[in-house]
Tab-separated table of C-alpha atoms in Angstrom:
chain	number	residue	atom	x	y	z
Y	1	MET	CA	105.698	-10.654	206.838
Y	2	ASN	CA	103.567	-8.638	209.242
Y	3	GLN	CA	104.475	-4.955	209.722
Y	4	ASN	CA	104.141	-5.311	213.510
Y	5	THR	CA	107.094	-7.669	213.944
Y	6	GLU	CA	109.952	-7.077	216.367
Y	7	ASP	CA	112.063	-5.810	213.458
Y	8	THR	CA	109.773	-2.827	212.892
Y	9	ILE	CA	111.157	0.425	214.224
Y	10	LYS	CA	108.382	2.825	215.135
Y	11	SER	CA	108.506	6.443	214.109
Y	12	PRO	CA	109.660	8.730	216.931
Y	13	CYS	CA	107.047	11.313	215.928
Y	14	THR	CA	105.544	13.061	218.964
Y	15	ARG	CA	102.890	14.938	216.938
Y	16	ARG	CA	104.617	18.197	217.837
Y	17	CYS	CA	105.617	18.845	214.248
Y	18	THR	CA	107.306	22.218	214.096
Y	19	LEU	CA	110.579	22.825	212.299
Y	20	ASN	CA	113.214	25.168	213.679
Y	21	GLU	CA	115.397	27.417	211.510
Y	22	ALA	CA	117.661	24.447	210.683
Y	23	ASP	CA	114.692	22.324	209.452
Y	24	VAL	CA	114.852	20.102	212.542
Y	25	CYS	CA	111.586	19.053	214.181
Y	26	VAL	CA	111.345	20.367	217.747
Y	27	GLY	CA	109.258	17.330	218.721
Y	28	CYS	CA	111.357	14.384	217.518
Y	29	PHE	CA	114.604	16.157	216.502
Y	30	ARG	CA	114.688	14.565	213.061
Y	31	THR	CA	115.574	16.655	210.034
Y	32	LEU	CA	112.945	17.352	207.410
Y	33	ASN	CA	114.689	14.867	205.088
Y	34	ASP	CA	114.709	12.225	207.839
Y	35	ILE	CA	110.966	12.677	208.317
Y	36	LEU	CA	110.192	12.551	204.598
Y	37	ASN	CA	112.338	9.451	204.034
Y	38	TRP	CA	111.387	7.517	207.206
Y	39	GLN	CA	108.968	5.043	205.592
Y	40	ALA	CA	111.414	4.124	202.823
Y	41	SER	CA	114.417	3.831	205.157
Y	42	SER	CA	115.967	0.491	206.030
Y	43	LYS	CA	116.224	-0.705	209.624
Y	44	GLU	CA	119.884	0.364	209.736
Y	45	GLU	CA	119.045	3.798	208.318
Y	46	LYS	CA	116.293	4.246	210.911
Y	47	ILE	CA	118.707	3.361	213.706
Y	48	ASN	CA	121.127	5.974	212.345
Y	49	ILE	CA	118.329	8.561	212.092
Y	50	LEU	CA	117.297	7.906	215.702
Y	51	SER	CA	120.891	8.143	216.899
Y	52	ALA	CA	121.427	11.452	215.108
Y	53	ALA	CA	118.118	12.788	216.456
Y	54	GLN	CA	119.116	11.851	219.995
Y	55	GLN	CA	122.425	13.690	219.545
Y	56	ARG	CA	120.614	16.760	218.163
Y	57	GLN	CA	118.268	16.744	221.149
Y	58	HIS	CA	121.248	16.632	223.503
Y	59	ASP	CA	123.086	19.385	221.612
Y	60	LEU	CA	120.047	21.673	221.583
Y	61	SER	CA	119.342	21.198	225.288
Y	62	VAL	CA	122.857	22.180	226.395
């Protein structure tokens, strides 16, 4: 199967890779563990990572 299928979830990396004091990237709002495990994560895990990152972004912007 080709890696560029519809089922592929692209990394949310914005190339602004800087971790805050909680080890959360200020560019994509993933944790360090999320970033390190992204390639090995299943589709469902990636969806969960993206959801948690979106919530972190919201929480940090309030």
